Coordinates of C-alpha atoms in Angstrom, one line a residue:
X1 CA 5.1 23.0 -16.2
X2 CA 5.9 19.7 -17.9
X3 CA 8.8 19.7 -20.3
X4 CA 8.3 18.8 -23.9
X5 CA 10.9 16.2 -24.4
X6 CA 10.8 16.8 -28.2
X7 CA 11.7 20.4 -28.3
X8 CA 12.8 20.7 -24.6
X9 CA 10.6 23.9 -24.2
X10 CA 10.2 24.6 -20.6
X11 CA 8.7 28.1 -20.2
X12 CA 11.2 30.6 -21.6
X13 CA 14.0 28.1 -21.6
X14 CA 14.7 26.4 -24.9
X15 CA 17.1 23.5 -24.9
X16 CA 18.7 21.9 -28.1
X17 CA 16.4 19.2 -29.5
X18 CA 17.6 15.7 -28.7
X19 CA 16.6 12.5 -30.4
X20 CA 15.7 10.4 -27.2
X21 CA 15.5 7.2 -29.3
X22 CA 19.4 7.3 -29.4
X23 CA 21.2 4.9 -27.2
X24 CA 22.9 7.1 -24.6
X25 CA 25.1 4.2 -23.3
X26 CA 26.7 3.8 -26.9
X27 CA 27.6 7.6 -27.3
X28 CA 31.2 8.7 -27.3
X29 CA 30.7 12.4 -26.7
X30 CA 30.0 13.3 -23.1
X31 CA 27.9 16.3 -24.1
X32 CA 25.7 14.3 -26.3
X33 CA 25.4 11.5 -23.9
X34 CA 24.3 13.8 -21.1
X35 CA 21.7 15.5 -23.3
X36 CA 20.5 12.1 -24.4
X37 CA 20.1 11.0 -20.7
X38 CA 18.3 14.2 -19.7
X39 CA 16.0 13.6 -22.8
X40 CA 15.4 10.0 -21.8
X41 CA 14.5 10.9 -18.2
X42 CA 12.2 13.7 -19.4
X43 CA 10.4 11.2 -21.6
X44 CA 10.1 8.7 -18.9
X45 CA 8.9 11.2 -16.4
X46 CA 6.1 12.4 -18.8
X47 CA 5.0 8.8 -19.6
X48 CA 5.1 8.0 -15.7
X49 CA 2.9 10.9 -14.6
X50 CA 0.1 8.5 -13.5
X51 CA 2.4 6.7 -11.1
X52 CA 3.7 10.0 -9.6
X53 CA 0.2 11.3 -9.2
X54 CA -0.8 8.1 -7.4
X55 CA 2.2 8.5 -5.1
X56 CA 1.0 12.1 -4.3
X57 CA -2.6 10.8 -3.5
X58 CA -1.2 8.1 -1.3
X59 CA 1.0 10.4 0.6
X60 CA -1.8 12.8 1.2
X61 CA -4.1 10.1 2.6
X62 CA -1.5 8.7 4.9
X63 CA -0.2 12.0 6.2
X64 CA -3.4 14.1 6.3
X65 CA -1.2 16.6 4.5
X66 CA -2.0 18.7 1.4
X67 CA 1.2 17.5 -0.2
X68 CA 1.9 19.1 -3.6
X69 CA 4.3 16.4 -4.8
X70 CA 6.7 13.7 -3.9
X71 CA 10.0 15.6 -4.3
X72 CA 11.9 18.2 -2.2
X73 CA 10.6 21.2 -4.1
X74 CA 6.9 20.1 -3.7
X75 CA 7.4 19.0 -0.1
X76 CA 8.7 22.5 0.8
X77 CA 5.4 24.0 -0.3
X78 CA 3.4 22.1 2.4
X79 CA 4.1 24.9 4.8
X80 CA 2.3 27.4 2.6
X81 CA -0.9 25.3 2.3
X82 CA -1.2 23.4 5.5
X83 CA -3.3 25.0 8.1
X84 CA -2.6 24.6 11.8
X85 CA -6.1 23.3 12.6
X86 CA -8.4 21.3 10.5
X87 CA -12.1 22.2 10.3
X88 CA -13.1 18.7 9.3
X89 CA -13.6 15.5 11.3
X90 CA -11.3 12.7 10.0
X91 CA -10.6 9.1 10.6
X92 CA -7.4 8.0 8.9
X93 CA -8.0 4.3 8.4
X94 CA -5.1 4.1 6.0
X95 CA -2.6 5.4 8.6
X96 CA -4.0 3.0 11.2
X97 CA -3.6 0.0 8.8
X98 CA -0.2 0.9 7.6
X99 CA 1.2 1.5 11.1
X100 CA -0.3 -1.8 12.4
X101 CA 1.1 -3.8 9.6
X102 CA 4.5 -2.4 10.1
X103 CA 4.4 -3.3 13.7
X104 CA 3.4 -6.9 12.9
X105 CA 5.9 -7.4 10.0
X106 CA 8.8 -6.1 11.9
X107 CA 8.4 -8.1 15.1
X108 CA 10.7 -10.8 13.6
X109 CA 14.0 -9.4 12.4
X110 CA 15.1 -11.6 9.4
X111 CA 18.7 -12.7 9.6
X112 CA 20.6 -14.0 6.4
X113 CA 22.3 -17.4 6.9
X114 CA 24.9 -18.9 4.6
X115 CA 24.3 -22.6 4.1
X116 CA 26.8 -25.0 2.5
X117 CA 26.1 -28.3 1.1
X118 CA 28.8 -31.2 1.3
X119 CA 31.5 -28.6 2.0
X120 CA 34.7 -29.1 4.0
X121 CA 35.0 -28.0 7.6
X122 CA 37.1 -25.1 6.5
X123 CA 34.2 -23.9 4.2
X124 CA 31.6 -24.5 6.8
X125 CA 33.6 -22.5 9.3
X126 CA 33.9 -19.6 6.9
X127 CA 30.1 -19.8 6.1
X128 CA 29.6 -19.5 9.9
X129 CA 31.8 -16.4 10.1
X130 CA 30.2 -15.0 7.0
X131 CA 26.9 -14.9 9.0
X132 CA 28.6 -12.8 11.6
X133 CA 30.1 -10.7 9.0
X134 CA 26.9 -9.7 7.3
X135 CA 25.5 -9.2 10.8
X136 CA 28.3 -6.7 11.3
X137 CA 27.4 -4.9 8.0
X138 CA 23.8 -4.7 9.0
X139 CA 24.7 -3.6 12.5
X140 CA 27.0 -0.7 11.0
X141 CA 24.1 0.5 8.7
X142 CA 21.3 0.0 11.3
X143 CA 19.4 -2.1 8.9
X144 CA 16.3 -2.8 10.9
X145 CA 15.5 0.9 11.4
X146 CA 16.1 1.6 7.7
X147 CA 14.0 -1.2 6.5
X148 CA 11.2 -0.1 8.9
X149 CA 11.1 3.2 6.9
X150 CA 11.3 1.4 3.7
X151 CA 8.4 -0.8 4.7
X152 CA 6.2 2.3 5.1
X153 CA 7.2 3.3 1.5
X154 CA 6.1 -0.2 0.5
X155 CA 2.7 0.0 2.2
X156 CA 2.0 3.8 1.1
X157 CA 3.6 3.8 -2.3
X158 CA 3.5 0.2 -3.3
X159 CA 7.3 -0.2 -3.6
X160 CA 10.1 0.3 -1.4
X161 CA 13.9 0.7 -2.5
X162 CA 17.2 0.4 -0.7
X163 CA 20.3 1.6 -2.5
X164 CA 23.6 -0.3 -1.6
X165 CA 26.6 1.8 -2.5
X166 CA 30.3 2.5 -1.6
X167 CA 31.2 5.6 0.3
X168 CA 34.6 6.2 1.7
X169 CA 35.5 2.6 1.2
X170 CA 32.7 1.4 3.3
X171 CA 29.5 -0.4 2.2
X172 CA 26.4 1.9 2.8
X173 CA 22.6 1.6 2.6
X174 CA 20.2 4.4 2.0
X175 CA 16.5 4.7 1.6
X176 CA 15.3 5.7 -2.0
X177 CA 12.0 7.4 -2.4
X178 CA 10.4 5.3 -5.4
X179 CA 9.4 8.5 -7.3
X180 CA 13.2 9.1 -7.9
X181 CA 13.6 6.0 -10.0
X182 CA 12.5 5.8 -13.5
X183 CA 12.3 2.8 -15.8
X184 CA 10.9 2.4 -19.2
X185 CA 7.3 0.9 -19.2
X186 CA 7.6 -1.1 -22.4
X187 CA 11.1 -2.4 -21.4
X188 CA 9.9 -3.5 -17.9
X189 CA 6.7 -5.1 -19.0
X190 CA 7.9 -8.3 -17.4
X191 CA 9.6 -6.7 -14.5
X192 CA 13.2 -6.7 -15.8
X193 CA 14.3 -3.4 -17.3
X194 CA 17.6 -3.1 -18.9
X195 CA 18.3 0.5 -18.0
X196 CA 17.4 2.5 -14.9
X197 CA 17.8 6.2 -14.0
X198 CA 17.6 7.8 -10.4
X199 CA 16.9 11.7 -10.4
X200 CA 17.7 13.3 -7.1
X201 CA 18.6 16.7 -5.6
X202 CA 22.1 16.7 -4.0
X203 CA 23.9 19.5 -2.0
X204 CA 26.4 21.4 -4.2
X205 CA 29.1 21.2 -1.6
X206 CA 28.9 17.4 -1.3
X207 CA 29.4 17.1 -5.1
X208 CA 32.3 19.4 -4.9
X209 CA 33.9 17.4 -2.3
X210 CA 33.2 14.2 -4.3
X211 CA 34.3 15.5 -7.6
X212 CA 36.8 18.3 -7.2
X213 CA 38.1 18.0 -10.6
X214 CA 34.7 18.9 -12.1
X215 CA 34.6 22.1 -9.8
X216 CA 33.7 24.5 -12.6
X217 CA 30.7 22.4 -14.1
X218 CA 29.3 21.9 -10.4
X219 CA 29.5 25.7 -9.6
X220 CA 27.8 26.7 -12.9
X221 CA 25.1 24.1 -12.6
X222 CA 21.5 25.6 -12.1
X223 CA 20.1 25.3 -8.7
X224 CA 17.4 22.7 -8.3
X225 CA 15.3 24.3 -5.7
X226 CA 14.0 27.7 -6.2
X227 CA 10.8 28.4 -4.4
X228 CA 9.7 32.1 -3.9
X229 CA 6.0 31.4 -3.9
X230 CA 5.5 29.6 -0.5
X231 CA 5.7 31.0 2.9
X232 CA 8.6 28.6 3.7
X233 CA 11.5 29.8 1.7
X234 CA 14.3 27.5 0.6
X235 CA 17.8 28.3 1.6
X236 CA 19.4 24.9 0.4
X237 CA 22.0 25.0 -2.5
X238 CA 21.1 21.9 -4.3
X239 CA 21.5 20.7 -7.9
X240 CA 19.7 17.9 -9.7
X241 CA 21.7 14.8 -10.6
X242 CA 20.9 12.0 -12.9
X243 CA 22.5 8.6 -12.1
X244 CA 22.0 6.0 -14.9
X245 CA 22.8 2.4 -15.2
X246 CA 22.6 0.2 -18.4
X247 CA 23.1 -3.6 -18.0
X248 CA 25.2 -5.5 -20.6
X249 CA 23.2 -7.0 -23.4
X250 CA 25.0 -10.2 -23.1
X251 CA 28.3 -11.7 -21.8
X252 CA 31.3 -9.5 -23.0
X253 CA 28.9 -7.3 -24.9
X254 CA 30.7 -4.3 -23.5
X255 CA 27.6 -2.0 -23.6
X256 CA 27.1 -1.9 -19.8
X257 CA 27.5 1.7 -18.4
X258 CA 27.1 3.7 -15.2
X259 CA 27.0 7.5 -15.4
X260 CA 26.4 10.5 -13.3
X261 CA 25.1 13.6 -15.0
X262 CA 24.3 17.2 -14.0
X263 CA 23.0 19.9 -16.1
X264 CA 23.8 18.2 -19.3
X265 CA 27.4 17.4 -18.3
X266 CA 28.9 14.0 -17.4
X267 CA 30.6 14.0 -13.9
X268 CA 31.4 10.3 -13.7
X269 CA 31.4 7.4 -16.1
X270 CA 32.5 3.7 -15.8
X271 CA 31.9 0.4 -17.4
X272 CA 29.2 -1.6 -15.7
X273 CA 29.6 -5.4 -16.0
X274 CA 27.3 -6.5 -13.2
X275 CA 23.9 -8.2 -14.2
X276 CA 21.9 -6.4 -11.6
X277 CA 21.1 -2.8 -10.4
X278 CA 22.5 -1.7 -7.0
X279 CA 19.0 -1.5 -5.5
X280 CA 16.9 -3.9 -3.6
X281 CA 13.2 -3.7 -4.4
X282 CA 10.2 -4.8 -2.5
X283 CA 6.5 -4.6 -3.7
X284 CA 3.4 -4.9 -1.4
X285 CA 1.2 -6.4 -4.1
X286 CA 2.7 -7.2 -7.6
X287 CA 0.6 -5.9 -10.5
X288 CA -0.3 -8.1 -13.4
X289 CA 2.5 -6.7 -15.3
X290 CA 5.0 -3.9 -15.0
X291 CA 7.8 -3.1 -12.7
X292 CA 6.1 -1.2 -9.9
X293 CA 3.8 -2.6 -7.1
X294 CA 0.5 -1.5 -5.7
X295 CA 0.4 -0.2 -2.2
X296 CA -2.1 -0.7 0.6
X297 CA -3.0 3.0 0.4
X298 CA -4.1 2.6 -3.1
X299 CA -6.1 -0.5 -2.5
X300 CA -8.3 1.2 0.3
X301 CA -8.2 4.7 -0.8
X302 CA -11.8 4.6 -2.1
X303 CA -12.9 3.3 1.3
X304 CA -11.0 6.2 3.0
X305 CA -12.6 8.7 0.7
X306 CA -16.2 7.2 1.5
X307 CA -15.3 7.4 5.2
X308 CA -14.3 11.0 4.7
X309 CA -17.6 11.8 3.0
X310 CA -19.7 10.0 5.8
X311 CA -17.7 11.9 8.4
X312 CA -18.5 15.3 6.7
X313 CA -22.2 14.3 6.6
X314 CA -22.2 13.6 10.2
X315 CA -20.3 16.7 11.1
X316 CA -22.7 18.9 9.1
X317 CA -25.7 17.2 10.6
X318 CA -24.3 17.7 14.1
X319 CA -23.8 21.5 13.3
X320 CA -27.2 22.0 11.7
X321 CA -29.5 19.8 13.8
X322 CA -27.4 19.2 16.9
X323 CA -29.7 21.0 19.5
X324 CA -33.3 20.7 20.7
X325 CA -36.2 22.6 19.3
X326 CA -39.1 24.4 21.2
X327 CA -42.5 24.2 19.5
X328 CA -45.0 27.1 20.3
X329 CA -48.5 27.0 19.1
X330 CA -49.8 30.2 17.5
X331 CA -51.9 32.1 20.0
X332 CA -50.2 30.8 23.0
X333 CA -49.4 33.5 25.5
X334 CA -46.0 32.8 26.4
X335 CA -43.1 35.2 27.1
X336 CA -40.3 33.8 25.0
X337 CA -37.7 35.4 27.3
X338 CA -38.6 33.1 30.0
X339 CA -37.5 30.1 27.9
X340 CA -33.7 29.9 28.8
X341 CA -31.2 27.6 30.2
X342 CA -31.5 28.8 33.8
X343 CA -32.2 26.1 36.4
X344 CA -35.8 26.2 38.1
X345 CA -37.1 28.7 35.7
X346 CA -40.9 29.4 35.7
X347 CA -42.6 29.7 32.4
X348 CA -46.1 31.3 32.6
X349 CA -48.3 30.4 29.7
X350 CA -52.0 30.6 28.6
X351 CA -53.2 27.9 26.0
X352 CA -51.0 25.2 24.9
X353 CA -47.6 24.8 26.9
X354 CA -44.4 24.9 24.9
X355 CA -43.1 21.4 23.7
X356 CA -39.4 20.6 23.7
X357 CA -38.3 18.4 20.8
X358 CA -35.0 16.7 20.3
X359 CA -34.9 15.5 16.7
X360 CA -32.7 12.6 15.6
X361 CA -29.6 14.2 14.5
X362 CA -27.9 11.3 12.4
X363 CA -29.8 8.3 11.4
X364 CA -28.4 5.0 12.8
X365 CA -27.9 3.6 9.3
X366 CA -25.2 6.3 8.8
X367 CA -23.2 5.1 11.8
X368 CA -23.8 1.5 10.7
X369 CA -22.4 2.3 7.2
X370 CA -19.4 4.0 8.8
X371 CA -18.7 1.0 10.8
X372 CA -19.0 -1.3 7.8
X373 CA -16.5 0.9 5.8
X374 CA -14.0 0.7 8.6
X375 CA -14.4 -3.2 8.8
X376 CA -13.9 -3.4 5.0
X377 CA -10.7 -1.4 5.3
X378 CA -9.2 -3.5 7.9
X379 CA -10.3 -6.7 6.1
X380 CA -8.6 -5.6 2.9
X381 CA -5.4 -5.0 4.9
X382 CA -5.9 -8.4 6.6
X383 CA -5.8 -7.1 10.2
X384 CA -8.5 -6.8 12.9
X385 CA -9.4 -3.5 14.5
X386 CA -8.5 -5.1 17.9
X387 CA -4.8 -5.3 16.6
X388 CA -5.0 -1.8 15.3
X389 CA -6.2 -0.6 18.7
X390 CA -3.7 -2.8 20.6
X391 CA -6.5 -4.8 22.2
X392 CA -6.8 -8.5 22.7
X393 CA -10.2 -10.3 22.2
X394 CA -12.4 -10.7 25.2
X395 CA -11.7 -14.2 26.9
X396 CA -8.2 -14.7 25.6
X397 CA -6.2 -14.7 28.7
X398 CA -3.7 -17.6 28.6
X399 CA -0.5 -17.6 26.7
X400 CA -1.6 -20.4 24.5
X401 CA -4.8 -18.6 23.5
X402 CA -2.9 -15.4 22.7
X403 CA -0.3 -17.4 20.7
X404 CA -2.9 -19.2 18.6
X405 CA -4.8 -16.0 17.9
X406 CA -1.5 -14.3 16.7
X407 CA -0.7 -17.3 14.5
X408 CA -4.1 -17.2 12.8
X409 CA -3.9 -13.6 12.1
X410 CA -0.2 -13.8 10.9
X411 CA -1.2 -16.4 8.2
X412 CA -2.9 -13.5 6.3
X413 CA 0.6 -11.9 5.9
X414 CA 2.4 -15.1 4.8
X415 CA 3.2 -13.8 1.4
X416 CA 4.1 -10.3 2.6
X417 CA 6.3 -11.9 5.3
X418 CA 8.1 -14.1 2.7
X419 CA 8.7 -11.0 0.5
X420 CA 10.0 -9.1 3.4
X421 CA 12.4 -11.9 4.2
X422 CA 13.5 -12.1 0.6
X423 CA 14.2 -8.4 0.7
X424 CA 16.9 -9.0 3.3
X425 CA 18.5 -11.7 1.0
X426 CA 18.7 -9.2 -1.9
X427 CA 20.2 -6.6 0.5
X428 CA 22.7 -9.0 1.8
X429 CA 23.8 -10.2 -1.8
X430 CA 24.3 -6.5 -2.8
X431 CA 26.3 -5.9 0.3
X432 CA 28.7 -8.7 -0.4
X433 CA 29.1 -7.6 -3.9
X434 CA 30.0 -4.2 -2.7
X435 CA 32.4 -5.5 -0.1
X436 CA 34.1 -7.6 -2.8
X437 CA 34.7 -4.5 -4.9
X438 CA 36.1 -2.6 -2.1
X439 CA 38.4 -5.4 -1.0
X440 CA 39.8 -6.0 -4.5
X441 CA 41.1 -2.4 -4.3
X442 CA 41.9 -2.0 -0.5
X443 CA 42.9 -5.7 0.1
X444 CA 41.0 -5.6 3.5
X445 CA 37.5 -4.9 4.7
X446 CA 37.3 -5.2 8.7
X447 CA 33.7 -5.4 10.2
X448 CA 32.7 -5.4 13.9
X449 CA 30.1 -8.1 14.4
X450 CA 27.8 -7.7 17.4
X451 CA 27.7 -10.5 19.8
X452 CA 25.5 -11.1 22.9
X453 CA 27.9 -9.2 25.2
X454 CA 30.9 -8.0 22.9
X455 CA 31.9 -7.0 19.4
X456 CA 34.0 -9.3 17.3
X457 CA 36.2 -8.0 14.5
X458 CA 36.2 -10.0 11.3
X459 CA 38.0 -9.3 7.9
X460 CA 36.7 -10.3 4.6
X461 CA 40.1 -11.8 3.6
X462 CA 39.8 -14.4 6.2
X463 CA 36.2 -15.5 5.2
X464 CA 35.7 -14.8 1.7
X465 CA 33.7 -17.6 -0.2
X466 CA 33.0 -17.9 -3.8
X467 CA 29.3 -17.6 -4.9
X468 CA 29.1 -21.3 -5.8
X469 CA 30.3 -22.4 -2.3
X470 CA 27.1 -21.4 -0.4
X471 CA 23.4 -20.9 -0.6
X472 CA 21.9 -17.8 1.1
X473 CA 18.8 -18.4 3.1
X474 CA 16.9 -16.2 5.7
X475 CA 15.6 -17.0 9.1
X476 CA 13.8 -14.9 11.6
X477 CA 15.8 -14.0 14.8
X478 CA 13.2 -15.5 16.9
X479 CA 10.4 -17.8 16.4
X480 CA 9.0 -17.4 19.8
X481 CA 6.0 -15.4 20.5
X482 CA 6.8 -11.8 21.3
X483 CA 4.4 -11.4 24.5
X484 CA 5.7 -12.8 27.7
X485 CA 2.7 -15.0 28.4
X486 CA 2.8 -16.7 24.9
X487 CA 6.7 -17.0 25.1
X488 CA 6.6 -18.6 28.6
X489 CA 3.7 -21.0 27.5
X490 CA 5.6 -22.2 24.4
X491 CA 9.0 -22.7 26.2
X492 CA 7.0 -24.5 29.0
X493 CA 5.5 -26.9 26.4
X494 CA 8.9 -27.6 25.0
X495 CA 10.3 -28.5 28.4
X496 CA 7.4 -30.7 29.3
X497 CA 7.6 -32.5 25.9
X498 CA 11.4 -33.1 26.3
X499 CA 12.5 -31.0 23.5
X500 CA 14.7 -28.8 25.5
X501 CA 16.0 -29.0 29.2
X502 CA 15.0 -26.6 31.8
X503 CA 18.4 -25.0 31.6
X504 CA 18.0 -24.2 27.9
X505 CA 14.4 -23.0 28.6
X506 CA 15.9 -20.5 31.1
X507 CA 18.2 -19.2 28.6
X508 CA 15.4 -18.7 26.0
X509 CA 13.2 -16.7 28.3
X510 CA 15.5 -13.8 28.2
X511 CA 13.1 -11.3 30.0
X512 CA 14.7 -8.0 30.5
X513 CA 13.9 -7.6 34.1
X514 CA 15.6 -11.0 34.8
X515 CA 18.7 -10.4 32.7
X516 CA 21.2 -10.1 35.4
X517 CA 19.8 -13.2 37.2
X518 CA 19.9 -15.2 33.9
X519 CA 23.4 -14.0 33.0
X520 CA 24.7 -15.3 36.3
X521 CA 22.8 -18.7 36.0
X522 CA 23.9 -19.2 32.4
X523 CA 27.5 -18.1 32.9
X524 CA 28.9 -21.7 33.3
X525 CA 27.2 -22.8 30.2
X526 CA 28.2 -19.6 28.3
X527 CA 31.8 -20.1 29.2
X528 CA 31.8 -23.8 28.1
X529 CA 30.2 -22.9 24.8
X530 CA 33.1 -20.3 24.2
X531 CA 36.0 -22.6 25.0
X532 CA 34.6 -25.7 23.3
X533 CA 33.9 -23.8 20.1
X534 CA 37.4 -22.2 20.2
X535 CA 38.8 -25.8 20.6
X536 CA 36.9 -27.1 17.7
X537 CA 37.0 -24.2 15.4
X538 CA 40.5 -22.6 16.1
X539 CA 42.3 -25.5 17.6
X540 CA 43.0 -23.6 21.0
X541 CA 43.9 -25.8 23.9
X542 CA 41.8 -25.3 27.1
X543 CA 42.2 -27.3 30.4
X544 CA 39.2 -27.9 32.7
X545 CA 39.5 -26.6 36.3
X546 CA 38.0 -28.2 39.4
X547 CA 35.5 -25.4 39.9
X548 CA 33.9 -25.8 36.5
X549 CA 30.7 -27.6 36.2
X550 CA 32.3 -31.0 35.1
X551 CA 29.2 -33.0 34.4
X552 CA 27.9 -30.2 32.1
X553 CA 31.3 -29.9 30.6
X554 CA 31.5 -33.5 29.7
X555 CA 27.9 -33.6 28.2
X556 CA 28.4 -30.6 26.0
X557 CA 32.0 -31.7 24.9
X558 CA 30.5 -35.1 23.8
X559 CA 27.7 -33.2 21.8
X560 CA 30.3 -31.0 20.2
X561 CA 32.6 -33.9 19.4
X562 CA 29.7 -35.7 17.6
X563 CA 28.7 -32.8 15.6
X564 CA 32.2 -31.8 14.6
X565 CA 32.9 -35.4 13.5
X566 CA 29.9 -35.3 11.3
X567 CA 30.9 -32.0 9.8
X568 CA 34.5 -33.2 9.0
X569 CA 36.4 -31.1 11.5
X570 CA 40.1 -31.4 11.5
X571 CA 41.5 -34.4 13.3
X572 CA 44.0 -32.3 15.4
X573 CA 41.0 -30.2 16.6
X574 CA 38.9 -33.3 17.5
X575 CA 42.0 -34.7 19.5
X576 CA 42.1 -31.6 21.5
X577 CA 38.4 -31.9 22.4
X578 CA 39.1 -35.6 23.4
X579 CA 42.0 -34.6 25.7
X580 CA 39.6 -32.1 27.2
X581 CA 37.1 -34.8 28.0
X582 CA 39.8 -37.1 29.3
X583 CA 40.9 -34.3 31.7
X584 CA 37.3 -33.7 32.8
X585 CA 37.0 -37.5 33.6
X586 CA 40.1 -37.3 35.7
X587 CA 38.9 -34.4 37.6
X588 CA 35.5 -36.0 38.2
X589 CA 37.4 -39.2 39.3
X590 CA 39.6 -37.2 41.8
X591 CA 36.5 -35.6 43.1
X592 CA 34.8 -38.9 43.7
X593 CA 38.0 -40.3 45.4
X594 CA 38.3 -37.1 47.5
X595 CA 34.6 -37.5 48.7
X596 CA 35.1 -41.1 49.5
X597 CA 38.2 -40.5 51.6
X598 CA 36.5 -37.6 53.4
X599 CA 33.5 -40.0 54.2
X600 CA 36.0 -42.7 55.5
X601 CA 37.7 -40.1 57.6
X602 CA 34.3 -39.0 59.0
X603 CA 33.3 -42.6 59.7
X604 CA 36.6 -43.2 61.7
X605 CA 35.8 -40.0 63.8
X606 CA 32.3 -41.6 64.4
X607 CA 30.7 -38.1 63.7
X608 CA 26.9 -38.2 63.6
X609 CA 25.6 -38.3 60.1
X610 CA 23.0 -35.8 58.8
X611 CA 20.0 -37.0 57.2
X612 CA 20.3 -36.8 53.2
X613 CA 18.4 -34.0 51.6
X614 CA 15.6 -34.6 49.1
X615 CA 16.6 -34.0 45.4
X616 CA 15.3 -30.4 44.6
X617 CA 12.6 -30.2 41.8
X618 CA 11.9 -27.5 39.3
X619 CA 8.8 -25.3 40.1
X620 CA 8.4 -24.7 36.5
X621 CA 8.1 -28.5 35.7
X622 CA 7.0 -30.8 38.5
X623 CA 9.1 -34.0 39.0
X624 CA 11.9 -32.8 36.9
X625 CA 15.4 -32.3 38.7
X626 CA 16.4 -28.7 38.7
X627 CA 19.2 -28.0 36.2

């Protein structure tokens, strides 16, 4: 039963009337503030019933479930209404489109990058470490798994939400069901509300651990989940909490507030000076006005309902007319018992013989209409049925053809892909802000950043940058095609065009079944990358060894030297690299002299000389020396 927010009459429970127009964030009395927050949320919930109903419809269409609502209490009632077997044929085009789009959009994993402009070498080095630091936060929170779940919310409900918050002095991410968030429709007409509320059920024991000083209020709070009508009984001890934020009206206005209320009591209250909410939002399709987006499930729900109706017609037609008929003329002397399904049966008759007729069960136009509806649904989603079925078009066998087909289909999701990438920027900004708050109190915030083969520990106190020292951009982890054929084709073309060397192409392939061989082949280059970067970045001193790949070491060192000079690296670091290059030259000269002396000694002994071997060539690229 809906609560009347004017009299707060919910069944037999009557609550003290509250004027919801009062500004809860300006109240001094905690009891009045809690009552005003509850009144505001109840008012917003009543005015937001259309959005909640659409969420319920979309969740039903995607999950093929008789979902009673989009909260924990309603979800528990599914068990009492859901049957084990369905008696209707269904084709869930919404689920097929949503799952296909999730697979396509999550192929590339966006990675935030901190870009500086005209900064010193010290700031640039910090920005490079900040990239790794954010990678560590994402790794700690398993961000790509989380955003895959949130992307499903985006497609089904229209909006996806990630909450960035502090828990036990660590920055944490959590998925938020959009039905838990309430904003005022008038206030958010242009998409920028000034206050936001989150209504959620939380375990009573968790709240007791978080706020032990509020033990009496938490223990006396009414349970949120009481379900005695369904066959699936609830045993959870949860209570409803309302977390509210109000942004400052202006600089130093002092009216920003963050509160946590239960059962008309304030558990937590603090000044809120930030200019944003601790949530990252992503919409599938922005509406003309308002805060919430439109989901794919809502866009094609009418097509899904029409498909369901057509399938019901086909099923009933099969049931009623899906068999042959026997026509017997009146007066024919035929024993009906002789008409059976036995093989080789003999039917005696006098007069007109029986006629077997198999009528057309379903007109072809019905199947044609069904196929048209399916195509319309996939066209609305911007994908092909071949993609949904994990099939490639006939005749596309080469890596280049597959790559071009994938690019053409991906252009349809360009706007969605950009929104997905911006989503990671918003999460990264919120994470950095959360880390700063924890660091100001703890004076340290270490993070383990994942590398290719190891974890690197970074602390915020070593790499912190001010907001005006960098620009946050997003880049996909890989621009290469995901399929092996397209990946090999692209890398081969880059090698043939001279954009990369065969050695670099071998590193880019990174096929799992060749990982061990590739690691061994790339180990000399990986080692040189490590030591040269530490010389340039940290000023560490390394000396080349005779068994190093000296020509490669000299080539890479010169490249790093030129790059470090353009970026303003410290002169003492550059000199360390110059000394390294000089030592490489000395070792090469010693190797040449040693070879010459060996040749002279061999000539003196008049030993027969072996014929020189031909220069090996790359099987991947003809006429190119193997690297």
